[in-house]
Amino acid sequence: MTSTEPITMAMAIVSLISGIGAAVATLIRQANRLALLEERVGGVQSEMRAEQARNEQRDQTLSELNARLARIEEKLDIAIRYRRRSGRYQAF
């Protein structure tokens, strides 16, 4: 072993440790970024579930209104037929 080999080996070890430190720092930044993205995704998923619930409620309300409208139309048809048969129907 020459006199410069321990210094070269020490420099290589320091370089290796520095590279590992940089890699760990990069992993920490990526983990933090991933956590932020997961938080955003969770928020978006929550908004999507709320929107879906609103859409389902709207669909239910529309269905109920359509059923009521159908009953009103049916009663109106019955009333018009009754008036036509009784002779009390007049066109406007």
mmCIF file of N, CA and C in Angstrom:
data_model
loop_
_atom_site.group_PDB
_atom_site.id
_atom_site.type_symbol
_atom_site.label_atom_id
_atom_site.label_comp_id
_atom_site.label_asym_id
_atom_site.label_seq_id
_atom_site.Cartn_x
_atom_site.Cartn_y
_atom_site.Cartn_z
ATOM 1 N N MET A 1 0.853 -1.168 0.000
ATOM 2 C CA MET A 1 0.000 0.000 0.000
ATOM 3 C C MET A 1 0.898 1.230 0.000
ATOM 4 N N THR A 2 0.664 2.114 -0.926
ATOM 5 C CA THR A 2 1.469 3.330 -0.995
ATOM 6 C C THR A 2 0.913 4.340 -0.006
ATOM 7 N N SER A 3 1.616 5.414 0.160
ATOM 8 C CA SER A 3 1.219 6.420 1.152
ATOM 9 C C SER A 3 -0.029 7.186 0.730
ATOM 10 N N THR A 4 -0.363 7.208 -0.535
ATOM 11 C CA THR A 4 -1.549 7.947 -0.992
ATOM 12 C C THR A 4 -2.801 7.091 -1.042
ATOM 13 N N GLU A 5 -2.660 5.792 -0.967
ATOM 14 C CA GLU A 5 -3.829 4.917 -1.048
ATOM 15 C C GLU A 5 -4.821 5.142 0.085
ATOM 16 N N PRO A 6 -4.398 5.296 1.354
ATOM 17 C CA PRO A 6 -5.394 5.559 2.399
ATOM 18 C C PRO A 6 -6.154 6.863 2.166
ATOM 19 N N ILE A 7 -5.491 7.867 1.657
ATOM 20 C CA ILE A 7 -6.158 9.151 1.389
ATOM 21 C C ILE A 7 -7.166 8.972 0.246
ATOM 22 N N THR A 8 -6.753 8.259 -0.776
ATOM 23 C CA THR A 8 -7.656 8.009 -1.907
ATOM 24 C C THR A 8 -8.863 7.200 -1.448
ATOM 25 N N MET A 9 -8.613 6.193 -0.614
ATOM 26 C CA MET A 9 -9.698 5.375 -0.105
ATOM 27 C C MET A 9 -10.627 6.206 0.777
ATOM 28 N N ALA A 10 -10.078 7.069 1.612
ATOM 29 C CA ALA A 10 -10.881 7.934 2.470
ATOM 30 C C ALA A 10 -11.726 8.886 1.625
ATOM 31 N N MET A 11 -11.136 9.426 0.565
ATOM 32 C CA MET A 11 -11.885 10.329 -0.309
ATOM 33 C C MET A 11 -13.023 9.575 -1.013
ATOM 34 N N ALA A 12 -12.760 8.356 -1.397
ATOM 35 C CA ALA A 12 -13.792 7.546 -2.039
ATOM 36 C C ALA A 12 -14.932 7.268 -1.067
ATOM 37 N N ILE A 13 -14.582 6.972 0.181
ATOM 38 C CA ILE A 13 -15.602 6.716 1.215
ATOM 39 C C ILE A 13 -16.416 7.978 1.471
ATOM 40 N N VAL A 14 -15.746 9.131 1.564
ATOM 41 C CA VAL A 14 -16.449 10.404 1.771
ATOM 42 C C VAL A 14 -17.373 10.676 0.593
ATOM 43 N N SER A 15 -16.895 10.428 -0.605
ATOM 44 C CA SER A 15 -17.710 10.627 -1.803
ATOM 45 C C SER A 15 -18.916 9.694 -1.786
ATOM 46 N N LEU A 16 -18.697 8.446 -1.407
ATOM 47 C CA LEU A 16 -19.782 7.475 -1.316
ATOM 48 C C LEU A 16 -20.820 7.905 -0.283
ATOM 49 N N ILE A 17 -20.353 8.339 0.882
ATOM 50 C CA ILE A 17 -21.265 8.803 1.940
ATOM 51 C C ILE A 17 -22.041 10.029 1.467
ATOM 52 N N SER A 18 -21.355 10.938 0.777
ATOM 53 C CA SER A 18 -22.019 12.132 0.252
ATOM 54 C C SER A 18 -23.094 11.742 -0.756
ATOM 55 N N GLY A 19 -22.771 10.767 -1.628
ATOM 56 C CA GLY A 19 -23.753 10.296 -2.608
ATOM 57 C C GLY A 19 -24.948 9.649 -1.941
ATOM 58 N N ILE A 20 -24.696 8.876 -0.897
ATOM 59 C CA ILE A 20 -25.791 8.248 -0.152
ATOM 60 C C ILE A 20 -26.646 9.318 0.511
ATOM 61 N N GLY A 21 -26.006 10.333 1.079
ATOM 62 C CA GLY A 21 -26.748 11.441 1.704
ATOM 63 C C GLY A 21 -27.624 12.157 0.698
ATOM 64 N N ALA A 22 -27.094 12.399 -0.497
ATOM 65 C CA ALA A 22 -27.877 13.054 -1.546
ATOM 66 C C ALA A 22 -29.049 12.182 -1.962
ATOM 67 N N ALA A 23 -28.806 10.877 -2.068
ATOM 68 C CA ALA A 23 -29.883 9.956 -2.440
ATOM 69 C C ALA A 23 -30.968 9.939 -1.371
ATOM 70 N N VAL A 24 -30.565 9.938 -0.100
ATOM 71 C CA VAL A 24 -31.531 9.953 1.002
ATOM 72 C C VAL A 24 -32.323 11.255 0.973
ATOM 73 N N ALA A 25 -31.656 12.376 0.724
ATOM 74 C CA ALA A 25 -32.350 13.669 0.654
ATOM 75 C C ALA A 25 -33.372 13.662 -0.484
ATOM 76 N N THR A 26 -32.992 13.076 -1.628
ATOM 77 C CA THR A 26 -33.914 12.982 -2.757
ATOM 78 C C THR A 26 -35.111 12.109 -2.400
ATOM 79 N N LEU A 27 -34.863 10.995 -1.730
ATOM 80 C CA LEU A 27 -35.958 10.111 -1.310
ATOM 81 C C LEU A 27 -36.897 10.822 -0.344
ATOM 82 N N ILE A 28 -36.341 11.612 0.561
ATOM 83 C CA ILE A 28 -37.181 12.358 1.521
ATOM 84 C C ILE A 28 -38.036 13.373 0.775
ATOM 85 N N ARG A 29 -37.446 14.106 -0.178
ATOM 86 C CA ARG A 29 -38.225 15.079 -0.957
ATOM 87 C C ARG A 29 -39.330 14.379 -1.740
ATOM 88 N N GLN A 30 -39.017 13.231 -2.354
ATOM 89 C CA GLN A 30 -40.020 12.485 -3.108
ATOM 90 C C GLN A 30 -41.133 11.964 -2.201
ATOM 91 N N ALA A 31 -40.762 11.515 -1.002
ATOM 92 C CA ALA A 31 -41.773 11.029 -0.045
ATOM 93 C C ALA A 31 -42.696 12.174 0.370
ATOM 94 N N ASN A 32 -42.122 13.356 0.608
ATOM 95 C CA ASN A 32 -42.940 14.512 0.969
ATOM 96 C C ASN A 32 -43.858 14.913 -0.179
ATOM 97 N N ARG A 33 -43.321 14.882 -1.398
ATOM 98 C CA ARG A 33 -44.134 15.213 -2.572
ATOM 99 C C ARG A 33 -45.264 14.204 -2.737
ATOM 100 N N LEU A 34 -44.949 12.938 -2.540
ATOM 101 C CA LEU A 34 -45.960 11.891 -2.633
ATOM 102 C C LEU A 34 -47.052 12.092 -1.582
ATOM 103 N N ALA A 35 -46.653 12.460 -0.377
ATOM 104 C CA ALA A 35 -47.638 12.702 0.682
ATOM 105 C C ALA A 35 -48.561 13.857 0.304
ATOM 106 N N LEU A 36 -47.997 14.919 -0.286
ATOM 107 C CA LEU A 36 -48.829 16.044 -0.720
ATOM 108 C C LEU A 36 -49.778 15.632 -1.840
ATOM 109 N N LEU A 37 -49.272 14.841 -2.778
ATOM 110 C CA LEU A 37 -50.127 14.367 -3.870
ATOM 111 C C LEU A 37 -51.243 13.473 -3.352
ATOM 112 N N GLU A 38 -50.910 12.595 -2.391
ATOM 113 C CA GLU A 38 -51.938 11.731 -1.805
ATOM 114 C C GLU A 38 -52.995 12.561 -1.091
ATOM 115 N N GLU A 39 -52.562 13.639 -0.438
ATOM 116 C CA GLU A 39 -53.520 14.519 0.244
ATOM 117 C C GLU A 39 -54.439 15.184 -0.775
ATOM 118 N N ARG A 40 -53.858 15.640 -1.885
ATOM 119 C CA ARG A 40 -54.677 16.259 -2.935
ATOM 120 C C ARG A 40 -55.654 15.257 -3.531
ATOM 121 N N VAL A 41 -55.163 14.054 -3.794
ATOM 122 C CA VAL A 41 -56.027 13.007 -4.356
ATOM 123 C C VAL A 41 -57.173 12.718 -3.390
ATOM 124 N N GLY A 42 -56.854 12.656 -2.108
ATOM 125 C CA GLY A 42 -57.904 12.429 -1.106
ATOM 126 C C GLY A 42 -58.945 13.529 -1.142
ATOM 127 N N GLY A 43 -58.494 14.777 -1.291
ATOM 128 C CA GLY A 43 -59.426 15.902 -1.386
ATOM 129 C C GLY A 43 -60.278 15.818 -2.631
ATOM 130 N N VAL A 44 -59.646 15.473 -3.744
ATOM 131 C CA VAL A 44 -60.384 15.348 -5.002
ATOM 132 C C VAL A 44 -61.391 14.209 -4.910
ATOM 133 N N GLN A 45 -60.981 13.083 -4.321
ATOM 134 C CA GLN A 45 -61.902 11.958 -4.167
ATOM 135 C C GLN A 45 -63.082 12.353 -3.290
ATOM 136 N N SER A 46 -62.810 13.111 -2.248
ATOM 137 C CA SER A 46 -63.885 13.572 -1.367
ATOM 138 C C SER A 46 -64.851 14.469 -2.129
ATOM 139 N N GLU A 47 -64.300 15.379 -2.945
ATOM 140 C CA GLU A 47 -65.145 16.261 -3.759
ATOM 141 C C GLU A 47 -65.961 15.442 -4.763
ATOM 142 N N MET A 48 -65.340 14.425 -5.343
ATOM 143 C CA MET A 48 -66.053 13.590 -6.310
ATOM 144 C C MET A 48 -67.190 12.825 -5.637
ATOM 145 N N ARG A 49 -66.954 12.325 -4.419
ATOM 146 C CA ARG A 49 -68.029 11.617 -3.706
ATOM 147 C C ARG A 49 -69.162 12.581 -3.376
ATOM 148 N N ALA A 50 -68.818 13.802 -2.980
ATOM 149 C CA ALA A 50 -69.856 14.794 -2.673
ATOM 150 C C ALA A 50 -70.646 15.140 -3.934
ATOM 151 N N GLU A 51 -69.948 15.305 -5.048
ATOM 152 C CA GLU A 51 -70.617 15.600 -6.317
ATOM 153 C C GLU A 51 -71.522 14.443 -6.732
ATOM 154 N N GLN A 52 -71.044 13.226 -6.539
ATOM 155 C CA GLN A 52 -71.855 12.056 -6.877
ATOM 156 C C GLN A 52 -73.111 12.010 -6.004
ATOM 157 N N ALA A 53 -72.967 12.336 -4.724
ATOM 158 C CA ALA A 53 -74.132 12.350 -3.833
ATOM 159 C C ALA A 53 -75.130 13.421 -4.283
ATOM 160 N N ARG A 54 -74.616 14.592 -4.690
ATOM 161 C CA ARG A 54 -75.511 15.649 -5.179
ATOM 162 C C ARG A 54 -76.216 15.203 -6.459
ATOM 163 N N ASN A 55 -75.473 14.551 -7.347
ATOM 164 C CA ASN A 55 -76.072 14.067 -8.593
ATOM 165 C C ASN A 55 -77.146 13.022 -8.317
ATOM 166 N N GLU A 56 -76.874 12.128 -7.393
ATOM 167 C CA GLU A 56 -77.865 11.107 -7.045
ATOM 168 C C GLU A 56 -79.105 11.749 -6.442
ATOM 169 N N GLN A 57 -78.912 12.774 -5.597
ATOM 170 C CA GLN A 57 -80.052 13.472 -5.011
ATOM 171 C C GLN A 57 -80.848 14.191 -6.094
ATOM 172 N N ARG A 58 -80.138 14.822 -7.027
ATOM 173 C CA ARG A 58 -80.809 15.507 -8.136
ATOM 174 C C ARG A 58 -81.595 14.514 -8.969
ATOM 175 N N ASP A 59 -80.981 13.361 -9.274
ATOM 176 C CA ASP A 59 -81.672 12.337 -10.055
ATOM 177 C C ASP A 59 -82.917 11.840 -9.333
ATOM 178 N N GLN A 60 -82.810 11.665 -8.023
ATOM 179 C CA GLN A 60 -83.956 11.218 -7.230
ATOM 180 C C GLN A 60 -85.069 12.263 -7.270
ATOM 181 N N THR A 61 -84.687 13.534 -7.125
ATOM 182 C CA THR A 61 -85.671 14.619 -7.162
ATOM 183 C C THR A 61 -86.334 14.684 -8.533
ATOM 184 N N LEU A 62 -85.539 14.571 -9.601
ATOM 185 C CA LEU A 62 -86.115 14.594 -10.947
ATOM 186 C C LEU A 62 -87.058 13.420 -11.160
ATOM 187 N N SER A 63 -86.684 12.276 -10.654
ATOM 188 C CA SER A 63 -87.539 11.093 -10.786
ATOM 189 C C SER A 63 -88.869 11.316 -10.068
ATOM 190 N N GLU A 64 -88.799 11.886 -8.870
ATOM 191 C CA GLU A 64 -90.022 12.167 -8.111
ATOM 192 C C GLU A 64 -90.881 13.197 -8.829
ATOM 193 N N LEU A 65 -90.244 14.233 -9.378
ATOM 194 C CA LEU A 65 -90.994 15.260 -10.102
ATOM 195 C C LEU A 65 -91.629 14.689 -11.368
ATOM 196 N N ASN A 66 -90.905 13.818 -12.059
ATOM 197 C CA ASN A 66 -91.476 13.182 -13.259
ATOM 198 C C ASN A 66 -92.675 12.313 -12.897
ATOM 199 N N ALA A 67 -92.592 11.618 -11.777
ATOM 200 C CA ALA A 67 -93.720 10.793 -11.339
ATOM 201 C C ALA A 67 -94.918 11.675 -10.999
ATOM 202 N N ARG A 68 -94.674 12.784 -10.324
ATOM 203 C CA ARG A 68 -95.774 13.705 -9.996
ATOM 204 C C ARG A 68 -96.382 14.291 -11.257
ATOM 205 N N LEU A 69 -95.525 14.659 -12.208
ATOM 206 C CA LEU A 69 -96.017 15.210 -13.469
ATOM 207 C C LEU A 69 -96.865 14.181 -14.218
ATOM 208 N N ALA A 70 -96.441 12.945 -14.215
ATOM 209 C CA ALA A 70 -97.213 11.893 -14.880
ATOM 210 C C ALA A 70 -98.586 11.745 -14.236
ATOM 211 N N ARG A 71 -98.645 11.807 -12.897
ATOM 212 C CA ARG A 71 -99.945 11.708 -12.208
ATOM 213 C C ARG A 71 -100.830 12.913 -12.556
ATOM 214 N N ILE A 72 -100.246 14.098 -12.635
ATOM 215 C CA ILE A 72 -101.017 15.299 -12.985
ATOM 216 C C ILE A 72 -101.530 15.182 -14.410
ATOM 217 N N GLU A 73 -100.659 14.741 -15.337
ATOM 218 C CA GLU A 73 -101.090 14.571 -16.725
ATOM 219 C C GLU A 73 -102.215 13.549 -16.830
ATOM 220 N N GLU A 74 -102.121 12.485 -16.059
ATOM 221 C CA GLU A 74 -103.166 11.460 -16.067
ATOM 222 C C GLU A 74 -104.487 12.041 -15.568
ATOM 223 N N LYS A 75 -104.443 12.804 -14.487
ATOM 224 C CA LYS A 75 -105.670 13.426 -13.966
ATOM 225 C C LYS A 75 -106.237 14.432 -14.960
ATOM 226 N N LEU A 76 -105.360 15.164 -15.626
ATOM 227 C CA LEU A 76 -105.804 16.133 -16.618
ATOM 228 C C LEU A 76 -106.470 15.426 -17.798
ATOM 229 N N ASP A 77 -105.878 14.336 -18.251
ATOM 230 C CA ASP A 77 -106.481 13.565 -19.339
ATOM 231 C C ASP A 77 -107.859 13.047 -18.938
ATOM 232 N N ILE A 78 -107.980 12.555 -17.718
ATOM 233 C CA ILE A 78 -109.280 12.052 -17.235
ATOM 234 C C ILE A 78 -110.294 13.183 -17.208
ATOM 235 N N ALA A 79 -109.869 14.350 -16.722
ATOM 236 C CA ALA A 79 -110.790 15.494 -16.650
ATOM 237 C C ALA A 79 -111.215 15.934 -18.048
ATOM 238 N N ILE A 80 -110.299 15.954 -18.991
ATOM 239 C CA ILE A 80 -110.652 16.361 -20.358
ATOM 240 C C ILE A 80 -111.616 15.359 -20.978
ATOM 241 N N ARG A 81 -111.348 14.065 -20.803
ATOM 242 C CA ARG A 81 -112.270 13.040 -21.342
ATOM 243 C C ARG A 81 -113.662 13.179 -20.719
ATOM 244 N N TYR A 82 -113.717 13.423 -19.409
ATOM 245 C CA TYR A 82 -115.002 13.577 -18.724
ATOM 246 C C TYR A 82 -115.761 14.766 -19.296
ATOM 247 N N ARG A 83 -115.077 15.869 -19.475
ATOM 248 C CA ARG A 83 -115.744 17.063 -19.990
ATOM 249 C C ARG A 83 -116.195 16.867 -21.434
ATOM 250 N N ARG A 84 -115.399 16.165 -22.215
ATOM 251 C CA ARG A 84 -115.804 15.908 -23.609
ATOM 252 C C ARG A 84 -117.059 15.048 -23.647
ATOM 253 N N ARG A 85 -117.083 14.019 -22.782
ATOM 254 C CA ARG A 85 -118.241 13.129 -22.763
ATOM 255 C C ARG A 85 -119.481 13.852 -22.238
ATOM 256 N N SER A 86 -119.267 14.749 -21.301
ATOM 257 C CA SER A 86 -120.428 15.430 -20.717
ATOM 258 C C SER A 86 -120.855 16.629 -21.543
ATOM 259 N N GLY A 87 -120.081 16.977 -22.586
ATOM 260 C CA GLY A 87 -120.463 18.095 -23.444
ATOM 261 C C GLY A 87 -120.050 19.437 -22.881
ATOM 262 N N ARG A 88 -119.317 19.458 -21.797
ATOM 263 C CA ARG A 88 -118.921 20.728 -21.210
ATOM 264 C C ARG A 88 -117.533 21.178 -21.669
ATOM 265 N N TYR A 89 -116.951 20.454 -22.597
ATOM 266 C CA TYR A 89 -115.606 20.797 -23.071
ATOM 267 C C TYR A 89 -115.708 21.826 -24.172
ATOM 268 N N GLN A 90 -114.964 22.898 -24.029
ATOM 269 C CA GLN A 90 -114.941 23.930 -25.074
ATOM 270 C C GLN A 90 -113.481 24.214 -25.418
ATOM 271 N N ALA A 91 -113.214 24.309 -26.683
ATOM 272 C CA ALA A 91 -111.852 24.669 -27.113
ATOM 273 C C ALA A 91 -111.675 26.159 -26.893
ATOM 274 N N PHE A 92 -110.500 26.547 -26.534
ATOM 275 C CA PHE A 92 -110.247 27.976 -26.272
ATOM 276 C C PHE A 92 -109.859 28.685 -27.532
#
